[in-house]
Coordinates of C-alpha atoms and ligand atoms in Angstrom, one line a residue:
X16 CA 0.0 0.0 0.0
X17 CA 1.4 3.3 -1.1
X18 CA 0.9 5.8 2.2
X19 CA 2.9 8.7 0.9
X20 CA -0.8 10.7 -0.1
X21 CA -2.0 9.8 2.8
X22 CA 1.7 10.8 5.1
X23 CA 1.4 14.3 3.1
X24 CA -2.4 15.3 4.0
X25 CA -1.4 13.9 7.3
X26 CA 1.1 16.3 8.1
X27 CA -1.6 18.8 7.5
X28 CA -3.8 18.0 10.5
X29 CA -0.7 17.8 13.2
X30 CA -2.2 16.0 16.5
X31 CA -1.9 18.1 19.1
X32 CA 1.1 16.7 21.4
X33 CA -0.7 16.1 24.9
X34 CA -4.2 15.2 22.9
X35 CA -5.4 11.3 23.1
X36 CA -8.8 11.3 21.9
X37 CA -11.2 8.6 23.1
X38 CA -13.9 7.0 21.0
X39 CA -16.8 7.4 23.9
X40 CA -20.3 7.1 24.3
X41 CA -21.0 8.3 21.2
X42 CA -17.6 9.3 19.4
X43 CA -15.0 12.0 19.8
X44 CA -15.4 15.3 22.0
X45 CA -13.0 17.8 22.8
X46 CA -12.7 21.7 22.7
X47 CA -13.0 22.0 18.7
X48 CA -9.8 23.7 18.2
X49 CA -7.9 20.1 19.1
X50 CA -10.0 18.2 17.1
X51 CA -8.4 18.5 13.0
X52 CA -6.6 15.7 13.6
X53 CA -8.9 13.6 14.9
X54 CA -11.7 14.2 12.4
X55 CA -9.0 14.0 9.7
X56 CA -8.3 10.8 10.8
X57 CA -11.8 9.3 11.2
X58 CA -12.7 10.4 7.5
X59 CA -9.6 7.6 6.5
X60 CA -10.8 5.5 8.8
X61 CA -14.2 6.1 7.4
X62 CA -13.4 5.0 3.8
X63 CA -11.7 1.8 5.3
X64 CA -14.6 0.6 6.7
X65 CA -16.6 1.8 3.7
X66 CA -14.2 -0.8 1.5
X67 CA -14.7 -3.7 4.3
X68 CA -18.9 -3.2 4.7
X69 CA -19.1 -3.0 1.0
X70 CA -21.6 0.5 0.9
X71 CA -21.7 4.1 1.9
X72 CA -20.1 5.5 5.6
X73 CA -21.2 8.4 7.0
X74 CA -19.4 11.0 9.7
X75 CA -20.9 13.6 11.1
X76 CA -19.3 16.6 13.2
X77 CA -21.4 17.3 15.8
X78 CA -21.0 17.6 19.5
X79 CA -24.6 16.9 20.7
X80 CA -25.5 18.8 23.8
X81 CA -22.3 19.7 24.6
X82 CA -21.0 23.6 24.6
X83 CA -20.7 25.6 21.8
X84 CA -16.9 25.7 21.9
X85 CA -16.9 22.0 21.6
X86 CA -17.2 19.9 19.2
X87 CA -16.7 16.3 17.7
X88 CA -17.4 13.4 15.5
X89 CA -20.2 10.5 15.1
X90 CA -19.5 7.7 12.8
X91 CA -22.2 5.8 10.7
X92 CA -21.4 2.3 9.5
X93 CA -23.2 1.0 6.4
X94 CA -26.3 -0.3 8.1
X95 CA -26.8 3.7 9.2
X96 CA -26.3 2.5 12.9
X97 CA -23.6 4.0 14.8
X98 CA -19.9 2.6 13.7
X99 CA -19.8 -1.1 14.7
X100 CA -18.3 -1.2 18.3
X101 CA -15.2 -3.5 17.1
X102 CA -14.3 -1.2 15.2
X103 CA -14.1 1.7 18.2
X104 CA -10.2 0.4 18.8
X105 CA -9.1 0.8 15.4
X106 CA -10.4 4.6 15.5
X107 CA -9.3 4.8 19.4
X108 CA -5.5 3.6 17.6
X109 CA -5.8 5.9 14.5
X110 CA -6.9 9.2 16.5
X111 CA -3.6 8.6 19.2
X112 CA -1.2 8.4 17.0
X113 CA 2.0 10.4 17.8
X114 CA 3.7 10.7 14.6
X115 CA 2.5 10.7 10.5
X116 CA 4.1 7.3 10.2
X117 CA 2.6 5.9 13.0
X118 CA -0.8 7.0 11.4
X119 CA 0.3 5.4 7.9
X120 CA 1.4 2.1 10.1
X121 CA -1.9 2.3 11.9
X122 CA -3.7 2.3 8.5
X123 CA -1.8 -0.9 7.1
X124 CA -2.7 -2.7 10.2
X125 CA -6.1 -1.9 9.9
X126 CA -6.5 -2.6 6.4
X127 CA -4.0 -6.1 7.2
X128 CA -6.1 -7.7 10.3
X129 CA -9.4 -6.2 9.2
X130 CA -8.8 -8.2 5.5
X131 CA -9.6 -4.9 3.6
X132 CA -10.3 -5.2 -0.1
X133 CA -8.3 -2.1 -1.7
X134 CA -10.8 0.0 -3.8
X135 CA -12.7 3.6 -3.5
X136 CA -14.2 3.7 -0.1
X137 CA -17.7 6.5 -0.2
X138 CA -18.3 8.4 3.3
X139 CA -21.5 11.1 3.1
X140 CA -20.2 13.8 5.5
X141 CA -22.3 16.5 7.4
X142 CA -22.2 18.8 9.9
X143 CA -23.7 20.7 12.6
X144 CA -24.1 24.4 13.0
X145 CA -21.3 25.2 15.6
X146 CA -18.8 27.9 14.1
X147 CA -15.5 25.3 13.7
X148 CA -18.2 22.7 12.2
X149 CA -17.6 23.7 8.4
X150 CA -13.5 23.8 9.0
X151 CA -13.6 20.1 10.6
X152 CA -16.2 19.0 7.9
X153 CA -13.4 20.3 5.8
X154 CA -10.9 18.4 7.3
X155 CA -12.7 15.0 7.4
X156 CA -12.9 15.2 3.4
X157 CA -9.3 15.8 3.6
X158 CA -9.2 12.5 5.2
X159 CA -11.1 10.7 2.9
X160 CA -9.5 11.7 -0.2
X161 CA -6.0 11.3 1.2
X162 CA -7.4 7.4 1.2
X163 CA -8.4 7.8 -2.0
X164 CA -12.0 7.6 -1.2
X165 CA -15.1 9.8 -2.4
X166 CA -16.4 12.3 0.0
X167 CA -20.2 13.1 -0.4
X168 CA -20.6 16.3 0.9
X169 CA -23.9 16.6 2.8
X170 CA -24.0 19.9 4.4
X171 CA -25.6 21.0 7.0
X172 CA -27.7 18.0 8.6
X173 CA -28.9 16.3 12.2
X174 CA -26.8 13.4 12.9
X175 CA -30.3 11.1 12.6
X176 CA -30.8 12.5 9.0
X177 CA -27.1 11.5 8.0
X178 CA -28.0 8.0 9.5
X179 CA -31.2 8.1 8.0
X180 CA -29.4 9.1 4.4
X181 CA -26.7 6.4 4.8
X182 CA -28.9 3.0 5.4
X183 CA -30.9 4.6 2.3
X184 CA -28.5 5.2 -0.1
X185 CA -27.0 1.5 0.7
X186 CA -30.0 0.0 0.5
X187 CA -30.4 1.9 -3.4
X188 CA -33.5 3.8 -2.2
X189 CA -34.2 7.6 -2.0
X190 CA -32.0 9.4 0.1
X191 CA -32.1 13.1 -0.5
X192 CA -33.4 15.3 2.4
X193 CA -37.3 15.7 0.4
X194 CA -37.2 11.7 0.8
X195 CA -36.6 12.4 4.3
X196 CA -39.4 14.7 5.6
X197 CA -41.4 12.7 2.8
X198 CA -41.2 9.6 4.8
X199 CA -41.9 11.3 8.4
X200 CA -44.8 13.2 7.1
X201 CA -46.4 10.5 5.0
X202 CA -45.8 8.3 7.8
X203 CA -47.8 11.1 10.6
X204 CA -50.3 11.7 8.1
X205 CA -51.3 8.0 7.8
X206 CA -51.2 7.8 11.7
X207 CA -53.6 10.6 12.1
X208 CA -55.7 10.1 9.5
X209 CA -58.7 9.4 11.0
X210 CA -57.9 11.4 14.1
X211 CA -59.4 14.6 14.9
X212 CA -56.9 18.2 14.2
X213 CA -55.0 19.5 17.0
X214 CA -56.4 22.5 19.4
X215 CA -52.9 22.6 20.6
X216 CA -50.0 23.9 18.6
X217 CA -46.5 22.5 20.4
X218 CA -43.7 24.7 20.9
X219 CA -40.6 23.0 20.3
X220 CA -37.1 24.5 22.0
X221 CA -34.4 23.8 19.6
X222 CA -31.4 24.5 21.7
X223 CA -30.4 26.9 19.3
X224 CA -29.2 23.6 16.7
X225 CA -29.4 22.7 13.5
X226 CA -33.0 20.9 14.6
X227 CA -34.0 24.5 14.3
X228 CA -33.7 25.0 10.5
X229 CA -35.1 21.6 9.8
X230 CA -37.9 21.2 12.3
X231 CA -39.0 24.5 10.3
X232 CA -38.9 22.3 7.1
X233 CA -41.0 19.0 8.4
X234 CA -43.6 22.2 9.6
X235 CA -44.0 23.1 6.0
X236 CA -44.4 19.2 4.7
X237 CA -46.9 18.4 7.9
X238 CA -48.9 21.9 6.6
X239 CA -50.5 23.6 9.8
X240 CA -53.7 21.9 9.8
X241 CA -51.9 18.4 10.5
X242 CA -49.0 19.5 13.3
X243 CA -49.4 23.5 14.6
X244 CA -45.8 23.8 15.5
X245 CA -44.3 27.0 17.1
X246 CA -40.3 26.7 16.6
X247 CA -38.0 28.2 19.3
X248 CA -34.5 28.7 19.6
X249 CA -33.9 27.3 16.2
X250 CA -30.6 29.5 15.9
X251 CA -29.6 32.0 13.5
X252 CA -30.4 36.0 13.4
X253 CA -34.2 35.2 14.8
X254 CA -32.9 33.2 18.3
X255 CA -33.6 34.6 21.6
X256 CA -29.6 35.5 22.4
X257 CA -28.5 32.6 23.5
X258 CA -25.7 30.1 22.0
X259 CA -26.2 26.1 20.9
X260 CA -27.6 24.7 24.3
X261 CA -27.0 27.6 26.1
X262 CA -29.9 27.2 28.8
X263 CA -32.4 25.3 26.7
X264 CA -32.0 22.2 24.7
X265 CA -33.1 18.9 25.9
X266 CA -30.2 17.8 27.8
X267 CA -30.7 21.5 29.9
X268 CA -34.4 20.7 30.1
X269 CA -33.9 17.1 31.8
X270 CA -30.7 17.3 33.5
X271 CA -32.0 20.9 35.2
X272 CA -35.4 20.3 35.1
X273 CA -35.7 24.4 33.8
X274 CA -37.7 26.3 31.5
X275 CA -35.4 26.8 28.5
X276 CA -34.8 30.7 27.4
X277 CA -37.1 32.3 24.9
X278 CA -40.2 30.5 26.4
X279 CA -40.6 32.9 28.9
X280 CA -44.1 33.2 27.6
X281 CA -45.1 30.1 27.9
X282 CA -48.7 29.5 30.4
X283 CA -49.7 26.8 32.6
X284 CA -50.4 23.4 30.4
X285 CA -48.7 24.7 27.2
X286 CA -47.6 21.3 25.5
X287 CA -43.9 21.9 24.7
X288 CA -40.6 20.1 23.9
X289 CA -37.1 20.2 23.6
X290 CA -34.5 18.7 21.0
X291 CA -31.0 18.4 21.8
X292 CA -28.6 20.1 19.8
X293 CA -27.9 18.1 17.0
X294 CA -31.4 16.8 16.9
X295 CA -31.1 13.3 18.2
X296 CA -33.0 13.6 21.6
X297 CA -36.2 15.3 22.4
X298 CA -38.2 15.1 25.8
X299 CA -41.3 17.3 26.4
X300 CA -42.3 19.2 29.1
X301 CA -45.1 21.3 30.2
X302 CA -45.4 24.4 33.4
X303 CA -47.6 22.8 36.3
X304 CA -50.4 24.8 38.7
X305 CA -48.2 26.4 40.6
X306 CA -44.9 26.4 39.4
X307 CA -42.8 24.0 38.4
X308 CA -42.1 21.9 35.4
X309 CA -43.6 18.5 34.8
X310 CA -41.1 16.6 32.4
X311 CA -42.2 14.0 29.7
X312 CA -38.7 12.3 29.3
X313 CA -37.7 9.6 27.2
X314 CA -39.1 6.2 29.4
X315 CA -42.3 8.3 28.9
X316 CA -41.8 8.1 25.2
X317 CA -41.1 4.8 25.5
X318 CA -44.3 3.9 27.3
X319 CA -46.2 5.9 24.7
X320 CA -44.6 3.9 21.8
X321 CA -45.1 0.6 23.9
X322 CA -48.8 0.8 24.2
X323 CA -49.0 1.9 20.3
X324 CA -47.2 -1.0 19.5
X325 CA -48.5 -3.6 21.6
X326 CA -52.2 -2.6 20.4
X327 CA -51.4 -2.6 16.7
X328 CA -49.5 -6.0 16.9
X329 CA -52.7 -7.5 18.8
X330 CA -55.0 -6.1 15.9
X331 CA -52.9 -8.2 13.4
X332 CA -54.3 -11.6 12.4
X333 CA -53.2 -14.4 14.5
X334 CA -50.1 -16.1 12.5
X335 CA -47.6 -19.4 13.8
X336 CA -45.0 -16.6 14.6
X337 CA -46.3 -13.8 17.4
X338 CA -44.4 -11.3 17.4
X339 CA -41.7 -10.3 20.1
X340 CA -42.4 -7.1 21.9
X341 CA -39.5 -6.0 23.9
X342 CA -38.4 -2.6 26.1
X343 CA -35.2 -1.3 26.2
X344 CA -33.5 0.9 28.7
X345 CA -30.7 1.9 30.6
X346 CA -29.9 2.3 34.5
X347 CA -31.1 5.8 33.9
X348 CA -34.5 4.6 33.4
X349 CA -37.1 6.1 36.2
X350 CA -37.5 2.9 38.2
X351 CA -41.4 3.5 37.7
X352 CA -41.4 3.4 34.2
X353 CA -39.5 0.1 34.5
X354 CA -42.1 -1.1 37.0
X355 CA -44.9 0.2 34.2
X356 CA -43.4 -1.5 30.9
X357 CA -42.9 -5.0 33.0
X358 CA -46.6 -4.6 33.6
X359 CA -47.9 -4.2 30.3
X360 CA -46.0 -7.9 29.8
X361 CA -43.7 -6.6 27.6
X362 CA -40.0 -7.5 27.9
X363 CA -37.8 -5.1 29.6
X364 CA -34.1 -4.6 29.0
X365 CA -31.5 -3.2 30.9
X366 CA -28.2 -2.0 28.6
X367 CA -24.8 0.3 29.1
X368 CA -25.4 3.7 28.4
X369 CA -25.3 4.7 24.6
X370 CA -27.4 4.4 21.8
X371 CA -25.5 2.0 20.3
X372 CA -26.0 -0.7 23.4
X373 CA -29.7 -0.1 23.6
X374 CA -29.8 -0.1 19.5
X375 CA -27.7 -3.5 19.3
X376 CA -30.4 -4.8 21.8
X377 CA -33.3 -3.6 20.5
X378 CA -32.6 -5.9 17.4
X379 CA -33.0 -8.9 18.9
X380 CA -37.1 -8.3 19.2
X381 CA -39.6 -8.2 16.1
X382 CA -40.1 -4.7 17.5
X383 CA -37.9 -2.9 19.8
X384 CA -38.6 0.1 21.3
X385 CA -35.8 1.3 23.0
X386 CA -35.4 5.2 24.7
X387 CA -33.0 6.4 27.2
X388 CA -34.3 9.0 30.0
X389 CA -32.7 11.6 28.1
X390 CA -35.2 11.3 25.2
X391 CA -32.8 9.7 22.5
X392 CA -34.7 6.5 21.1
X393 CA -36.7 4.7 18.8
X394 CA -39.0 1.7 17.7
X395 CA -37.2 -1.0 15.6
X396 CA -38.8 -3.2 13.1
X397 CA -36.8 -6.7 12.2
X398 CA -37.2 -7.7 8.4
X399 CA -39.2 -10.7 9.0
X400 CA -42.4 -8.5 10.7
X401 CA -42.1 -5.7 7.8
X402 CA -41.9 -8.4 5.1
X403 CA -45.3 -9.7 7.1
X404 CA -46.8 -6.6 7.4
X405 CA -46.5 -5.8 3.4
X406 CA -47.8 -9.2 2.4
X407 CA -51.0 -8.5 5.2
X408 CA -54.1 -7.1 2.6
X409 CA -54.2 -3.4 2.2
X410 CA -57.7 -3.4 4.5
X411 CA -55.6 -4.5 7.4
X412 CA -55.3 -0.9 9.0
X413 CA -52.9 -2.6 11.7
X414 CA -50.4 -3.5 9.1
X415 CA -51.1 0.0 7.3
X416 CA -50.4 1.8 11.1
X417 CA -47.6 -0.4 11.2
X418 CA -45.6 0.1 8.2
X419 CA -46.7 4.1 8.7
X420 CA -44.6 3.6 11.7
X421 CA -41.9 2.1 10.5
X422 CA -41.5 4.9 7.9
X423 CA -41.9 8.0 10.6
X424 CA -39.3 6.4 12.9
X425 CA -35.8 6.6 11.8
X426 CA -34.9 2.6 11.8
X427 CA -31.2 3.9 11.6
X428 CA -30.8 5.7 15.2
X429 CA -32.7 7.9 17.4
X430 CA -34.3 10.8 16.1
X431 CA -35.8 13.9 17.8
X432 CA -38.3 14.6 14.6
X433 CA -39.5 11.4 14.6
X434 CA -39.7 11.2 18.6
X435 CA -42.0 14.3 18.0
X436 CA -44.2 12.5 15.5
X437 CA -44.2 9.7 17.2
X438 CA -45.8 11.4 20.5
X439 CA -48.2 13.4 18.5
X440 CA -49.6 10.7 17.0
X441 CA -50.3 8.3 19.5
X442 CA -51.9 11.4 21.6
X443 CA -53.9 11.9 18.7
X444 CA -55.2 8.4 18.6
X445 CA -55.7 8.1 21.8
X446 CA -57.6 11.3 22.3
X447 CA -54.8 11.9 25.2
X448 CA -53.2 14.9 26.3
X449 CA -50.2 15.4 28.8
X450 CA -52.5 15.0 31.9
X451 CA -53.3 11.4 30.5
X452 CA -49.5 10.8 29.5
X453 CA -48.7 12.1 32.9
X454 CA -51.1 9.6 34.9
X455 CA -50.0 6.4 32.9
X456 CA -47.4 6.1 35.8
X457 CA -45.9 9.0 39.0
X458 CA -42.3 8.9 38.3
X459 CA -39.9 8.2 41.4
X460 CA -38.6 11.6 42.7
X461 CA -34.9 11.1 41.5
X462 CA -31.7 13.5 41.0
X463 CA -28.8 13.8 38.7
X464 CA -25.5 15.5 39.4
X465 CA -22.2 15.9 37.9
X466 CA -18.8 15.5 39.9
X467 CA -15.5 16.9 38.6
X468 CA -12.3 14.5 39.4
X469 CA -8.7 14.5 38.6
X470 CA -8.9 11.4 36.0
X471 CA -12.6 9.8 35.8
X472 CA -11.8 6.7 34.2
X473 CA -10.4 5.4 37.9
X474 CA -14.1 4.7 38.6
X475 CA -14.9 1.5 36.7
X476 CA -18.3 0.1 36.5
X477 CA -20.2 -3.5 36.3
X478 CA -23.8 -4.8 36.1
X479 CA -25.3 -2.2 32.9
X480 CA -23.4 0.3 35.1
X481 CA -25.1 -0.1 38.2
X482 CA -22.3 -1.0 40.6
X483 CA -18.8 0.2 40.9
X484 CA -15.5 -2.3 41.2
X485 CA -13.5 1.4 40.9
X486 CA -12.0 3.1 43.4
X487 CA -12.1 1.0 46.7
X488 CA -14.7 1.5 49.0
X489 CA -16.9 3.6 46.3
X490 CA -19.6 1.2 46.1
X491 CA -19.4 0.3 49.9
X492 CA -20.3 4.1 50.9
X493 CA -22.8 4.3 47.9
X494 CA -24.4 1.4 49.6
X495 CA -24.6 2.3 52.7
X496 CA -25.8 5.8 51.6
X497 CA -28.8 3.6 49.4
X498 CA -29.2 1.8 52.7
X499 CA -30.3 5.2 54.3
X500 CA -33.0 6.3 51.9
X501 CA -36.0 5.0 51.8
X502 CA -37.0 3.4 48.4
X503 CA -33.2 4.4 47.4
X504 CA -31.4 3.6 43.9
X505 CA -28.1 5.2 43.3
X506 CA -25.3 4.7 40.9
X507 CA -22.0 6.5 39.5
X508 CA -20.5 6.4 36.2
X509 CA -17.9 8.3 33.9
X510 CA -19.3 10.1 31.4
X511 CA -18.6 8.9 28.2
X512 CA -19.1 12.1 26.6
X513 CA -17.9 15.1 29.3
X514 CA -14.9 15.2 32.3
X515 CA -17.6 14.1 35.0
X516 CA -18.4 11.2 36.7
X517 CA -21.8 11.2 36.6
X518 CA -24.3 10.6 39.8
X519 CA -27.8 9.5 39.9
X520 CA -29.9 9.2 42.5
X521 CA -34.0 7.8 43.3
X522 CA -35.8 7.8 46.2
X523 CA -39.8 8.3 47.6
X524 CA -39.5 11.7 48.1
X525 CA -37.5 14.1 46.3
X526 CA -35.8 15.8 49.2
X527 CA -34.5 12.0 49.5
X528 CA -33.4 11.7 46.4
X529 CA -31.3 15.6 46.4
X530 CA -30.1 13.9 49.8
X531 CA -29.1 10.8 48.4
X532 CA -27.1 12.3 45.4
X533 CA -25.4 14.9 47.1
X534 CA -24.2 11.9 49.8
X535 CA -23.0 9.6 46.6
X536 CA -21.3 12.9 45.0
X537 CA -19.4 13.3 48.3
X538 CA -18.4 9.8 47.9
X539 CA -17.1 10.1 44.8
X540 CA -15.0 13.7 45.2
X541 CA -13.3 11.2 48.6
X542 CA -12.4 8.1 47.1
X543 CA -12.5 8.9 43.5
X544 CA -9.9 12.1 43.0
X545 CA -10.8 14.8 44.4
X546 CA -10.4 18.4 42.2
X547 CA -11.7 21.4 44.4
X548 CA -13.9 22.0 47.2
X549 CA -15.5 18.9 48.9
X550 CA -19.2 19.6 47.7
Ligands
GN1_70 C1 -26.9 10.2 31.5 C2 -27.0 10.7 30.1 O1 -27.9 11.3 29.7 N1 -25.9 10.3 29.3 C3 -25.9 10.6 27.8 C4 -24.5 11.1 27.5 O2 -23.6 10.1 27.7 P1 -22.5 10.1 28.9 O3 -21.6 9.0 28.6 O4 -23.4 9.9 30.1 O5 -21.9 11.5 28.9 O6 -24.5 11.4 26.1 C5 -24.7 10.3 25.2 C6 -24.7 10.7 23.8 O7 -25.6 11.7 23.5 C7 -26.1 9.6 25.5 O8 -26.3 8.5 24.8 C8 -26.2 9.3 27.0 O9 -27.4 8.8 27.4
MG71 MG1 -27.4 14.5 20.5

């Protein structure tokens, strides 16, 4: 293999000499000015796995929910899903090396142990709106053509559409961005069609992201009568002064349970939601009598997409093969909804944190429905049900509903847009609003925090994250401190995605819970590295 292309665009994109990027929970992350090398690098690995899966990759820069002056990478593999998790070493290997020859070396491994056909590898590459987005999109095409690949470039897109586009385009059907909102409104319209209009138009906080601009587009395909949609936040000239995330977005909305800026206007009961910032999250939230913010996170989604599901399935005609229903969720999961999903008999599954866990499980049932309490999610369908559905007659509105469904919700990852449909439509059918959503379960009262260490990978994990085997005597004090509080849960974890460990907490009452978290966070700041004031 002849690396001297590649060693020259290399030397381009230095790597910053203290730098060693980790693939996390959902790619790279850093402060964007350290990232060129890094997103360089994933764009050659991006064509290498394009050569060994035999279709289109996709990378998008994005960094999610975090700051503005961050930013980052997600990788799609062929299938559209998040880059195989095998494959998370090889990128891990690329992004540290030290030198240009140790990234050419790197490269031969790969192509070596990973059996790589030699050829013209395709990776569709898109971006987010942060300021350094365009300049790394730049230098991710950089990285592809120093491979001799083809980079597709995709502009400005959420990371679901670039998912979305990607299983699409490999699997030879339309893939252009009308395709897109073509397939989500068709699918909504088909779900409502018998339902009576909405008296409620939603107001949707875009975090000041690139959901913004295309939210406004799936408005304009829905048409007012079908989805009234009031778009906040959406960025640009028109946004209400503050930054991507900056005190709204989803990930502000749950975490802080807080009204996001420019909804200041906002009464008592108004249905409204938030996306995070690259549109791959929502959760919806609504201002109780009194004060106070009621929040419709993702295990509520999940319950709402359960019951649709379940009742379709039922309506089907009875065949040898019943389908599998099944529920899946991580530790973060409110331990009501848990208790709620069990008792509709539908299988329930506990997974790491990370799309591409609860994704990877999700497969294994006919439908999977799978959401993490942060609102990023969707509702699988495995080939053998669609192919069943299709063959149904057209009169079977069950199989019509189904397949409707299966079209709205991105099959490639989480989507906020379709999570939006999604809700919308099975209120609709239902003849629901929130205070029904609200009274399908009562939430545990339950707390998240974030503690600051020196080095937060020295707290190690086990059992879906629930217990720690890192730092001694961790888990022994976040026991004891469980022990204490009645109807207690608590567990820590590194973030995958920021320099916290993160803390979360349940118990009957919510000063129990605050109590509980703020004792585990202690714990934490002791044995696990303390940086700063004990809190
Ligand atoms: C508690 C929490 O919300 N964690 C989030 C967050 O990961 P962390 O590894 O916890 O930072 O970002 C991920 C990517 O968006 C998302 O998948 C995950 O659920
Ligand atoms: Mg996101």
């Amino acid at each position: 293999m002849d690396t001297s292309e590649l060693k020259a665009a290399s030397a381009r994109y230095p790597k910053p000499p203290d730098l060693t990027p980790a693939y996390g929970t959902a790619g790279f992350r850093a402060l964007a000015d350290l990232l060129p090398s890094t997103v360089f690098r994933c764009g050659v690995l991006m064509v290498a796995r394009s050569l060994k899966g035999g279709g289109n990759t996709g990378l998008v820069v994005t960094a999610s929910h975090n700051p503005e002056a961050d930013n980052g990478v997600k990788l799609v593999d062929p299938s559209g899903c998040m880059l195989e998790q095998a494959w998370e070493s090889h990128a891990d290997r690329l992004a540290a090396a030290d030198t240009d020859e140790v990234v050419c070396a790197a490269v031969q491994e790969l192509f070596r142990t990973e059996d790589i056909p030699y050829g013209t590898g395709v990776v569709m590459v898109a971006h987010d709106t942060r300021p350094s987005a365009a300049g790394l999109a730049a230098a991710a095409v950089a990285g592809v053509i120093a491979l001799g690949g083809v980079a597709i470039p995709c502009g400005l897109l959420t990371t679901p559409q670039l998912h979305w586009m990607v299983r699409q385009a490999n699997a030879s059907a339309k893939h252009d961005e009308g395709a897109y909102f073509g397939a989500l409104a068709d699918g909504f319209a088909t779900l409502v069609g018998r339902s009576p209009a909405p008296v409620q138009a939603v107001v949707v906080d875009c975090a000041n992201g690139v959901g913004g601009a295309k939210l406004r587009a799936l408005a304009e395909r829905l048409g007012p009568q079908r989805l009234p949609l009031d778009v906040r936040n959406a960025g640009g000239a028109a946004c209400s002064g503050g930054g991507l995330n900056d005190r709204c977005g989803a990930e502000h909305v749950q975490k802080e349970r807080a009204v996001p800026i420019g909804c200041a206007d906002i009464g008592v009961g108004g249905r409204c939601a938030s996306l995070d910032g690259d549109a791959d999250r929502i959760v919806f939230w609504t201002l109780a009598d009194g004060g106070g913010m009621t929040l419709f996170d993702g295990d509520r989604i999940a319950a709402l997409a359960a019951l649709l599901v379940r009742d379709l399935l039922a309506a089907l005609p009875a065949d040898e093969h019943t389908p599998t229903v099944g529920v899946v969720q991580t530790a973060y999961a409110n331990g009501a909804s848990t208790a709620y999903l069990a008792g509709l008999g539908l299988a329930v599954v506990c997974t790491l944190t990370g799309v591409k866990h609860l994704h990877a499980a999700a497969e294994a049932f006919d439908a999977g429905i799978y959401f993490e309490a942060n609102g990023h999610g969707t509702v699988l369908f495995g080939q053998r049900l669609v192919q069943r559905l299709h063959e149904l007659p057209d009169d079977c509105e069950a199989a019509r509903d189904l397949l409707a469904l299966e079209s709205m919700v991105n099959q490639a990852v989480g989507d906020a847009l379709s999570g939006l449909l999604l809700v919308e439509a099975v209120l609709r059918q239902r003849g629901w609003g929130l205070a029904e959503w609200g009274a399908l379960y009562t939430d545990l009262p339950s707390r998240q925090l974030k503690v600051r260490v020196r080095d937060r990978s020295v707290v190690r994990t086990t059992d879906a994250e629930t217990r720690t085997v890192a730092p001694d005597g961790l888990q022994q004090a976040i026991d004891a401190a469980v022990q204490a509080a009645p109807g207690g849960r608590a567990f820590v974890r590194p973030s995958g995605t920021e320099d916290v460990v993160r803390v979360y907490a349940e118990a009957d009452t919510q000063p129990a819970a605050d109590a509980l978290a703020a004792e585990v966070m202690r714990a934490v700041h002791d044995l696990a590295g303390r940086t700063g004031a004990r809190p």
